[in-house]
mmCIF file of C-alpha atoms and ligand atoms in Angstrom:
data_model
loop_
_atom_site.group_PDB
_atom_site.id
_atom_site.type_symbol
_atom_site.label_atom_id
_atom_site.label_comp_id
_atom_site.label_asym_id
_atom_site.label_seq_id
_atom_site.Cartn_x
_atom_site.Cartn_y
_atom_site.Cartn_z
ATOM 1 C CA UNK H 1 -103.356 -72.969 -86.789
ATOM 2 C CA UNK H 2 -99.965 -73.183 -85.098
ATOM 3 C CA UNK H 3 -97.023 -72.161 -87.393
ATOM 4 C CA UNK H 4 -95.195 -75.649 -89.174
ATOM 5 C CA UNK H 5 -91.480 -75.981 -88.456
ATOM 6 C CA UNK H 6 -89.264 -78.646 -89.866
ATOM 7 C CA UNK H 7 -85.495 -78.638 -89.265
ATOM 8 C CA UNK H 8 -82.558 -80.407 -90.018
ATOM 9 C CA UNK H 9 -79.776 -81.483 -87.295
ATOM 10 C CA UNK H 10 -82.367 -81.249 -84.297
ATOM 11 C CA UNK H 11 -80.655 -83.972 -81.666
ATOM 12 C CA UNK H 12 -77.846 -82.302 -80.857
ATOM 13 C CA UNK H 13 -76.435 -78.273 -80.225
ATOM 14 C CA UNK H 14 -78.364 -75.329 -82.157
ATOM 15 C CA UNK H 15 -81.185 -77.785 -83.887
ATOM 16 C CA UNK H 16 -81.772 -79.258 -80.627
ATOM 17 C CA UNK H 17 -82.429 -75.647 -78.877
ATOM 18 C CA UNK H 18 -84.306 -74.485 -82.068
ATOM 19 C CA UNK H 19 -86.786 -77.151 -81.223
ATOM 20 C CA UNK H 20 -87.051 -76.348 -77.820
ATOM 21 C CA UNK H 21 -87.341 -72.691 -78.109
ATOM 22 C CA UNK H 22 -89.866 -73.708 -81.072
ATOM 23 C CA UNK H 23 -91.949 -75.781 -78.542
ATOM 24 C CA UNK H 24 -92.491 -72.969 -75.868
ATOM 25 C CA UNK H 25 -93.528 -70.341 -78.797
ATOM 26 C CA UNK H 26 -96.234 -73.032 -79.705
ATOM 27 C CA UNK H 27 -95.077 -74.611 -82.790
ATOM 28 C CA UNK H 28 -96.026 -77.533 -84.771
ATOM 29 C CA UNK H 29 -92.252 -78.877 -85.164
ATOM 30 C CA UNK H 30 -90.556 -81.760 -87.714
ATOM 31 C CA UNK H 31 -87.747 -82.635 -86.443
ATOM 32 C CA UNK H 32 -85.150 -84.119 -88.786
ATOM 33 C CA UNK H 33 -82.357 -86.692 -87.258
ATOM 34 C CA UNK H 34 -79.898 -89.062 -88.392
ATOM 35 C CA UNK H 35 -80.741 -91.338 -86.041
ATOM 36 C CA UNK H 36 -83.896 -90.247 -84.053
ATOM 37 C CA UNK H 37 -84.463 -93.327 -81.801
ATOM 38 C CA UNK H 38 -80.856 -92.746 -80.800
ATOM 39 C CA UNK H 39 -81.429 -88.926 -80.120
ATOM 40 C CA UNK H 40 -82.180 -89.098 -76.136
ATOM 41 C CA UNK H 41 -82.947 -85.390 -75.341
ATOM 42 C CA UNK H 42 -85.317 -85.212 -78.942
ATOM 43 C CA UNK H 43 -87.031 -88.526 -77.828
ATOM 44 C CA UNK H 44 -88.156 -87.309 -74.251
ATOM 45 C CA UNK H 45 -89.500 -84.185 -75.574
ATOM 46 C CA UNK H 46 -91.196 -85.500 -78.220
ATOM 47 C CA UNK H 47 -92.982 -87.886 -75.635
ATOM 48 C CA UNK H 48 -93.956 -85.225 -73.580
ATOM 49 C CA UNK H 49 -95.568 -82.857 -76.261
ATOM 50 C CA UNK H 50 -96.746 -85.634 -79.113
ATOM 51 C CA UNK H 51 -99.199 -83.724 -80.820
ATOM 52 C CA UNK H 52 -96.687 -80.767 -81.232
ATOM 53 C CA UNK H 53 -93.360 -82.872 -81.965
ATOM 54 C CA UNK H 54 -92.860 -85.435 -84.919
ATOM 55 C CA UNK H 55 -89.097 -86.621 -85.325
ATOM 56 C CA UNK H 56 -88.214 -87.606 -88.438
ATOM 57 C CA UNK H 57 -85.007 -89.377 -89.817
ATOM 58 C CA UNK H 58 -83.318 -88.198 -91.793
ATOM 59 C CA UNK H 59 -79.756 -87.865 -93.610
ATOM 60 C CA UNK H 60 -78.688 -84.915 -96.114
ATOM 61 C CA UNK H 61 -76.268 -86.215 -97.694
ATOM 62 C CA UNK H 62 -78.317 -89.322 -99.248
ATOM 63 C CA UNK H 63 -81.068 -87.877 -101.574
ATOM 64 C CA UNK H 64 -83.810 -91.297 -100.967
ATOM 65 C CA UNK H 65 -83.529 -90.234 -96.904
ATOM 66 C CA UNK H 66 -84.227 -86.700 -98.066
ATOM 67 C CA UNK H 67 -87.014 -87.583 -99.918
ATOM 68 C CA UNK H 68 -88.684 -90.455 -97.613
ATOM 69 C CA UNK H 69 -88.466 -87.463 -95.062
ATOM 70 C CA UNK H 70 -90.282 -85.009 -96.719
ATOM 71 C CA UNK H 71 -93.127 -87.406 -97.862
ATOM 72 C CA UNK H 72 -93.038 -88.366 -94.014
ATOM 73 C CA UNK H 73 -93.850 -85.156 -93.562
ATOM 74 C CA UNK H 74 -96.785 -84.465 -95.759
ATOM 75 C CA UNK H 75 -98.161 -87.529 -94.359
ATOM 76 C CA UNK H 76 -99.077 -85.248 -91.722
ATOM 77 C CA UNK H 77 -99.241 -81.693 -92.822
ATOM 78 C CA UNK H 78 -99.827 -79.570 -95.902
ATOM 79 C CA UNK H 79 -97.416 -76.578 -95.553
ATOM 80 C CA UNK H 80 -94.451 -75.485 -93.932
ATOM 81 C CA UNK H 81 -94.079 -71.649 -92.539
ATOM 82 C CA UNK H 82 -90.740 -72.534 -91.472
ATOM 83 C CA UNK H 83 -88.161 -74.758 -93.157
ATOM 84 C CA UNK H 84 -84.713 -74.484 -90.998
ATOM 85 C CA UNK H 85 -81.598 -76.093 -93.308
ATOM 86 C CA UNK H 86 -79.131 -76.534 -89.771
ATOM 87 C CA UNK H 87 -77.511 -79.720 -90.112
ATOM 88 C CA UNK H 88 -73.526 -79.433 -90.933
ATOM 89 C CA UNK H 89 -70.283 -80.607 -90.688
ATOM 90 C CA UNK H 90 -66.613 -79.338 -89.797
ATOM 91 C CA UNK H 91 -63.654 -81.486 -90.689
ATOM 92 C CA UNK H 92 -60.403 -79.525 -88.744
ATOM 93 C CA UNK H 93 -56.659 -79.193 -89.407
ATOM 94 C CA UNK H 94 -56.516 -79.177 -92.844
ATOM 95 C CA UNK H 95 -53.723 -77.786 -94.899
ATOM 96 C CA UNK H 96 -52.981 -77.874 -98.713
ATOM 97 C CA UNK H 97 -50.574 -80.381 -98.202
ATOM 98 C CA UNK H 98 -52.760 -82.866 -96.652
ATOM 99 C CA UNK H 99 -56.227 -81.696 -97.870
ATOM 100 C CA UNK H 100 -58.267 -84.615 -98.539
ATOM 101 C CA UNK H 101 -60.713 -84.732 -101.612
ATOM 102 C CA UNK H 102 -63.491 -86.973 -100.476
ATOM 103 C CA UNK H 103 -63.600 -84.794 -96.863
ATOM 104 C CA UNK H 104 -63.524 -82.019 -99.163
ATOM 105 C CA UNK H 105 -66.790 -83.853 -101.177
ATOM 106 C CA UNK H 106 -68.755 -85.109 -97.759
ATOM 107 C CA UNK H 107 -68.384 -81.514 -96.331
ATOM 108 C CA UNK H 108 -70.224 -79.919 -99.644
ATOM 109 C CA UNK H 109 -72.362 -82.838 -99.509
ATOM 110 C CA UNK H 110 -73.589 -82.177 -96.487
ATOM 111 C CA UNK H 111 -73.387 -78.279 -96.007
ATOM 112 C CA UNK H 112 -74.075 -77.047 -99.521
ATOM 113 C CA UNK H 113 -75.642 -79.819 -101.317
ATOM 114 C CA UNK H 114 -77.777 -81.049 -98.693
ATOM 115 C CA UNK H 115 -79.475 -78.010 -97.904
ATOM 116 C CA UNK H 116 -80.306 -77.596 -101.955
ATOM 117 C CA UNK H 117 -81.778 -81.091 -102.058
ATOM 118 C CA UNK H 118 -83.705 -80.659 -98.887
ATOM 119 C CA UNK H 119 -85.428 -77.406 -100.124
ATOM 120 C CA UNK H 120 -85.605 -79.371 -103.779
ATOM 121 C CA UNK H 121 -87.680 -82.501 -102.084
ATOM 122 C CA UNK H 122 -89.542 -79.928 -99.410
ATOM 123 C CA UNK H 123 -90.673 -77.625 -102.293
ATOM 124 C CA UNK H 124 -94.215 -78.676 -102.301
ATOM 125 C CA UNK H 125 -95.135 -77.797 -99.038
ATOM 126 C CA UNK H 126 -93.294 -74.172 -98.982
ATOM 127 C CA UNK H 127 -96.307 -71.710 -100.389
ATOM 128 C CA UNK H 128 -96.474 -67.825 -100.036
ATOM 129 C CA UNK H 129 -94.742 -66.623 -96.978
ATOM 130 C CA UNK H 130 -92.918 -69.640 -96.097
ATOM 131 C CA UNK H 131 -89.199 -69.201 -95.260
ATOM 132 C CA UNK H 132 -86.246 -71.053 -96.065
ATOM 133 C CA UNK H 133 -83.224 -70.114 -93.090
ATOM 134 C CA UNK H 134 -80.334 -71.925 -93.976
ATOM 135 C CA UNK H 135 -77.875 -71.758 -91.500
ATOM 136 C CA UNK H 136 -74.166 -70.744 -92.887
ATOM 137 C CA UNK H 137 -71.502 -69.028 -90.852
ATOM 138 C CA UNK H 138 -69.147 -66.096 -90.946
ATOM 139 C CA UNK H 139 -66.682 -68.294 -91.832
ATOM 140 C CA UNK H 140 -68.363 -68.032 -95.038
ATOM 141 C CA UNK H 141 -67.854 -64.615 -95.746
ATOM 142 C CA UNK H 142 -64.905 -63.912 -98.715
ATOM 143 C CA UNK H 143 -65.301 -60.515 -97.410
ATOM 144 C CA UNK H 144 -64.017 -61.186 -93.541
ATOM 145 C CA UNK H 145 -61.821 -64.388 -94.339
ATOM 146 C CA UNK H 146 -61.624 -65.293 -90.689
ATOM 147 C CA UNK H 147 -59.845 -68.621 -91.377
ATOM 148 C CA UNK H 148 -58.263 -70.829 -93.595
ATOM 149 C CA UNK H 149 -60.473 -73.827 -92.971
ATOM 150 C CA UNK H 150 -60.739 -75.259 -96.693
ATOM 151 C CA UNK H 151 -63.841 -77.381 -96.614
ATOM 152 C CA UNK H 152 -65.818 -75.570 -93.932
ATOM 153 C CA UNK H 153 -65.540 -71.895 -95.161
ATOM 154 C CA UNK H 154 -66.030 -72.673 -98.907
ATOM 155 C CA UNK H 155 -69.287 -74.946 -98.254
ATOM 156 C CA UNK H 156 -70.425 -72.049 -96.327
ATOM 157 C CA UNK H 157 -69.557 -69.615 -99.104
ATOM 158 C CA UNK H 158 -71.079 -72.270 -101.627
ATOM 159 C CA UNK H 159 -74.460 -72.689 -99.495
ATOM 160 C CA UNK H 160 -74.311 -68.564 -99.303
ATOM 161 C CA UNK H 161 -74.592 -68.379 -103.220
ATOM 162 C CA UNK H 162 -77.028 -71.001 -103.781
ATOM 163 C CA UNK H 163 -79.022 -69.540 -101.533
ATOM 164 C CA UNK H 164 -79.109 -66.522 -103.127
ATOM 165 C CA UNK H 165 -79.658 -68.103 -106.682
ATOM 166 C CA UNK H 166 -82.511 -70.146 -104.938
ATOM 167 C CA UNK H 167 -84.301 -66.696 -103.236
ATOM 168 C CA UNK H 168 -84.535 -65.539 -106.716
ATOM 169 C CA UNK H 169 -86.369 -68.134 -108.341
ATOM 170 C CA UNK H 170 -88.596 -68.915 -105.570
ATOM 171 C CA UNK H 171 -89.596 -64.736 -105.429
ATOM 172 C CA UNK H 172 -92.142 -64.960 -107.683
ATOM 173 C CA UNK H 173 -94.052 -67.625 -105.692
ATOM 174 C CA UNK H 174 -93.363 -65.101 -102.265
ATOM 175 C CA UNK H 175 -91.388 -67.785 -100.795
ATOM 176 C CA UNK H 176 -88.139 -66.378 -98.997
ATOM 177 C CA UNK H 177 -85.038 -67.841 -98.263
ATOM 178 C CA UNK H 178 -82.014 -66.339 -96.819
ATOM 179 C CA UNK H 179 -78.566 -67.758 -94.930
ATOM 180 C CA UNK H 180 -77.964 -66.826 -91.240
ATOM 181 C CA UNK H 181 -75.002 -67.087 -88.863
ATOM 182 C CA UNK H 182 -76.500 -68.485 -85.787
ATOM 183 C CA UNK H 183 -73.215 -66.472 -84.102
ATOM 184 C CA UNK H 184 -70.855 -68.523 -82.269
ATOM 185 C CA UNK H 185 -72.088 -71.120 -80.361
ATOM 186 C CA UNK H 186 -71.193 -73.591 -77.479
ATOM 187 C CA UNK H 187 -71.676 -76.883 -79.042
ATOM 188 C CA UNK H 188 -69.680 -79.616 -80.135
ATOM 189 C CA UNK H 189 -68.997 -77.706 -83.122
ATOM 190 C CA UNK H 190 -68.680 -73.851 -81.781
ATOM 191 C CA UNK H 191 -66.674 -75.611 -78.455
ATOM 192 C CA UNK H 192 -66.509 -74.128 -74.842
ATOM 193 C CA UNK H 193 -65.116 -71.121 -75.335
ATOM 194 C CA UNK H 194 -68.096 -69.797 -77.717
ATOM 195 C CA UNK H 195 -69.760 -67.150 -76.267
ATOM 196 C CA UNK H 196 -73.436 -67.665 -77.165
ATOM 197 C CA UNK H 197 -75.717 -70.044 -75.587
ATOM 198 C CA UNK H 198 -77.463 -72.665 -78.297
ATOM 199 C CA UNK H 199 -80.830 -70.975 -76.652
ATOM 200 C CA UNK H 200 -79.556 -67.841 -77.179
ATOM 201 C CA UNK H 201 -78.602 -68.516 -80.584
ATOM 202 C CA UNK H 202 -82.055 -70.172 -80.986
ATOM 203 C CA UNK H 203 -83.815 -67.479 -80.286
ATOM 204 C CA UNK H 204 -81.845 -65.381 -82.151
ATOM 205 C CA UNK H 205 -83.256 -67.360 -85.148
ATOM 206 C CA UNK H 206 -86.389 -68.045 -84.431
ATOM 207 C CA UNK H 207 -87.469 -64.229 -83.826
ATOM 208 C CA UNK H 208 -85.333 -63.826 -87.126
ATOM 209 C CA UNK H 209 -87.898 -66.433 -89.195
ATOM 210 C CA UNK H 210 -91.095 -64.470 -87.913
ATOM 211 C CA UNK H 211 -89.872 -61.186 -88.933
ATOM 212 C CA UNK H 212 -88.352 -62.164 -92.413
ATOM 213 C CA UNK H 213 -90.403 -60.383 -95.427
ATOM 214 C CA UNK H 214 -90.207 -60.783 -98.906
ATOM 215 C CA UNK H 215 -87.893 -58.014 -99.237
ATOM 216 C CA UNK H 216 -85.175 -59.608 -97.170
ATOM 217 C CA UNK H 217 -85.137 -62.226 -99.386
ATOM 218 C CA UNK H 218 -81.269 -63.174 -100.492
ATOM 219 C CA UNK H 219 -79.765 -61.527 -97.730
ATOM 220 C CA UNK H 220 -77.660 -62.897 -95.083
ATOM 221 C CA UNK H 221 -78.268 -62.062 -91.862
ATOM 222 C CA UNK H 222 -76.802 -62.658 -87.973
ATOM 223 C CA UNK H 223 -78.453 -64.443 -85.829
ATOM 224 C CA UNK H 224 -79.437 -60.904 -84.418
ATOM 225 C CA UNK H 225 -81.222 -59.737 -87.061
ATOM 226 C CA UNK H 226 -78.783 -57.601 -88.482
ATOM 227 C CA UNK H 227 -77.155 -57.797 -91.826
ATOM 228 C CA UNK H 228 -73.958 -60.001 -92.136
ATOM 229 C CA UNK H 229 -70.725 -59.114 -94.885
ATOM 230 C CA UNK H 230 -70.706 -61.405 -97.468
HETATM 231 N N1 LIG L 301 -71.590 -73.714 -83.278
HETATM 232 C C1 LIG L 301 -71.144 -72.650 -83.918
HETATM 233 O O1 LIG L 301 -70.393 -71.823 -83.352
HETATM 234 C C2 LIG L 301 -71.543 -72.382 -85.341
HETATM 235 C C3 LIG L 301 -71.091 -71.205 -85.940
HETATM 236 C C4 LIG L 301 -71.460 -70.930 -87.250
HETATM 237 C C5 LIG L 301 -72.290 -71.791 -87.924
HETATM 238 N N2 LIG L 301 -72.720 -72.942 -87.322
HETATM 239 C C6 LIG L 301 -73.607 -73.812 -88.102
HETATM 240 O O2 LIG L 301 -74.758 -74.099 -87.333
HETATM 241 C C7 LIG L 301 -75.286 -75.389 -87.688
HETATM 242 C C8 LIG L 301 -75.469 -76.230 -86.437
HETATM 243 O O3 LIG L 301 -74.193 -76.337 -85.814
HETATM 244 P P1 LIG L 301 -73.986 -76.895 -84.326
HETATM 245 O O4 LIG L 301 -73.002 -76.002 -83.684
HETATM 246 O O5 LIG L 301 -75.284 -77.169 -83.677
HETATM 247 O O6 LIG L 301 -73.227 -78.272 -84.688
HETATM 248 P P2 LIG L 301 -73.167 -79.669 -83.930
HETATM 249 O O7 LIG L 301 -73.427 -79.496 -82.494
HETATM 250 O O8 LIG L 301 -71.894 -80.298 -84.400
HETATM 251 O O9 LIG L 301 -74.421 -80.456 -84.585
HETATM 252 C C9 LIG L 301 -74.398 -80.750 -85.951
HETATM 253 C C10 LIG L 301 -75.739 -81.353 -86.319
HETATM 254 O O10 LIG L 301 -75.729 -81.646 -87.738
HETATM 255 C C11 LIG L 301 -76.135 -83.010 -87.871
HETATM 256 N N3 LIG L 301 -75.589 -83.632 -89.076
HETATM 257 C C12 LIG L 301 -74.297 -83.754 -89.460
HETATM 258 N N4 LIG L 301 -74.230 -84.439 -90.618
HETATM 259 C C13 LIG L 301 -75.500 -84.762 -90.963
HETATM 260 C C14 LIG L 301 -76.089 -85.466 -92.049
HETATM 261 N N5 LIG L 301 -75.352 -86.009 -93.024
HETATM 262 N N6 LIG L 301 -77.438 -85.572 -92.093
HETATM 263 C C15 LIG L 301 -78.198 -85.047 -91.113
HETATM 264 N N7 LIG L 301 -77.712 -84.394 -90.056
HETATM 265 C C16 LIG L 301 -76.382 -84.243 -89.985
HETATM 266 C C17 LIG L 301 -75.629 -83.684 -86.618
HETATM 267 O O11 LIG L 301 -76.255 -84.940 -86.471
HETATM 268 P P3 LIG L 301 -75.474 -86.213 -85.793
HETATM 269 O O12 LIG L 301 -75.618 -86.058 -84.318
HETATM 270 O O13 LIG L 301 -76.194 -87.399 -86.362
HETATM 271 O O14 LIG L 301 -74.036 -86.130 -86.235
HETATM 272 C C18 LIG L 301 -76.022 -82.658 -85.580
HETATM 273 O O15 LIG L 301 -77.396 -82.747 -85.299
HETATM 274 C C19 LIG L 301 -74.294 -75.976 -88.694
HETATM 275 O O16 LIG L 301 -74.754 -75.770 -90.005
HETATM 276 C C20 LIG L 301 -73.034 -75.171 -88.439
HETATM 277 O O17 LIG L 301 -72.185 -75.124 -89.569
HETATM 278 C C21 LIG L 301 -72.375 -73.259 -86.046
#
């Protein structure tokens, strides 16, 4: 039985090379999109391997999307080993003096909240040994405070906490969850200049889910494996 994947953010950057790293290590794969019929590179692929690729729509900042996702979902399987939270967004050039409230609200929405919600409505098909990566960023850590991006770090920092909170009630049923920084990354988000390659970073993550044990649980880790400052 092929290991059960479902992500969040897969047409575009990191999601987009989790699923195609996922595909050549054999994976059953979910992949979650805003707009899926719109998603080109996501559409071909999931032509070309059918019985391996299911997209799904699906939008984490509204909780009935969230939901009609996940029952999509166990329309077709019964557990997930794998459940990545990746989807998120980065509003720039923000300052106290023109910091914006409802940005502010539509950046937790989507990189805090929605990954809470997700796991919420997903819940039933995580069972002992599943894992819960949701992806965060070093501009998350109150311990390196690497820039003074308001609504980006502090989701992160929020999603970091929940996170933890959410790896200790889930323990006792031997699910794990942890946050990773998937490094930084040449997409629209990490820009040109990043140094790591979205398969790279893939990778990085996906060999990081299959080695995950119960006592990592909590922790936040790199997208190398290694423990990250929090
Ligand atoms: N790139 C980096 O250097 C870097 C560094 C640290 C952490 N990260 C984190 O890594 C994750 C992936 O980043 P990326 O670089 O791949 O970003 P990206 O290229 O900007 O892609 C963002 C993805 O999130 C999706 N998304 C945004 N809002 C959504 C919503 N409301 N519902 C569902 N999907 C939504 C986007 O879908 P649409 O196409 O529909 O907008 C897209 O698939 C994010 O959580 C990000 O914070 C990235």
């Amino acid at each position: 039985m092929p290991s059960q994947l479902f992500l969040t953010g897969a047409n575009r950057g990191i999601g987009l090379a989790i699923v195609q790293e996922a595909l050549t290590r054999g994976y059953r794969i979910f992949a979650g999109a805003r707009r899926p019929h719109q998603a080109r590179e996501l559409q071909a692929l999931a032509q070309s391997r059918p019985d391996q690729l299911t997209l799904i729509p699906i939008d984490v900042s509204d909780d009935d999307s969230i939901q009609a996702a996940a029952d999509q979902v166990r329309a077709h399987a019964d557990r997930l080993d794998v459940l990545i939270n990746n989807a998120g967004v980065f509003p720039r050039g923000e300052r106290l003096d023109n910091l914006d409230s409802q940005t502010m609200l539509r950046t937790y929405r989507v990189n805090s909240i929605g990954p809470m919600i997700v796991t919420q409505r997903f819940h039933p098909l995580l069972q002992a040994g599943s894992k819960v990566l949701n992806i965060t960023s070093q501009l998350g850590s109150i311990t390196l405070h690497m820039s003074n991006h308001y609504s980006y770090n502090s989701s992160k920092a929020a999603l970091n906490m929940l996170t933890r909170i959410l790896a200790s009630e889930l323990r006792p049923e031997g699910v794990i969850a942890v946050v990773a920084h998937p490094g930084w990354v040449q997409t629209d988000m990490g820009g040109p200049a990043a140094p790591i390659s979205p398969a790279a970073s893939a990778r990085g993550i996906l060999n990081l889910a299959e080695r995950l044990t119960p006592a990592d649980s909590g922790e936040f880790f790199t997208w190398e494996g290694k423990k990250h400052p929090w």
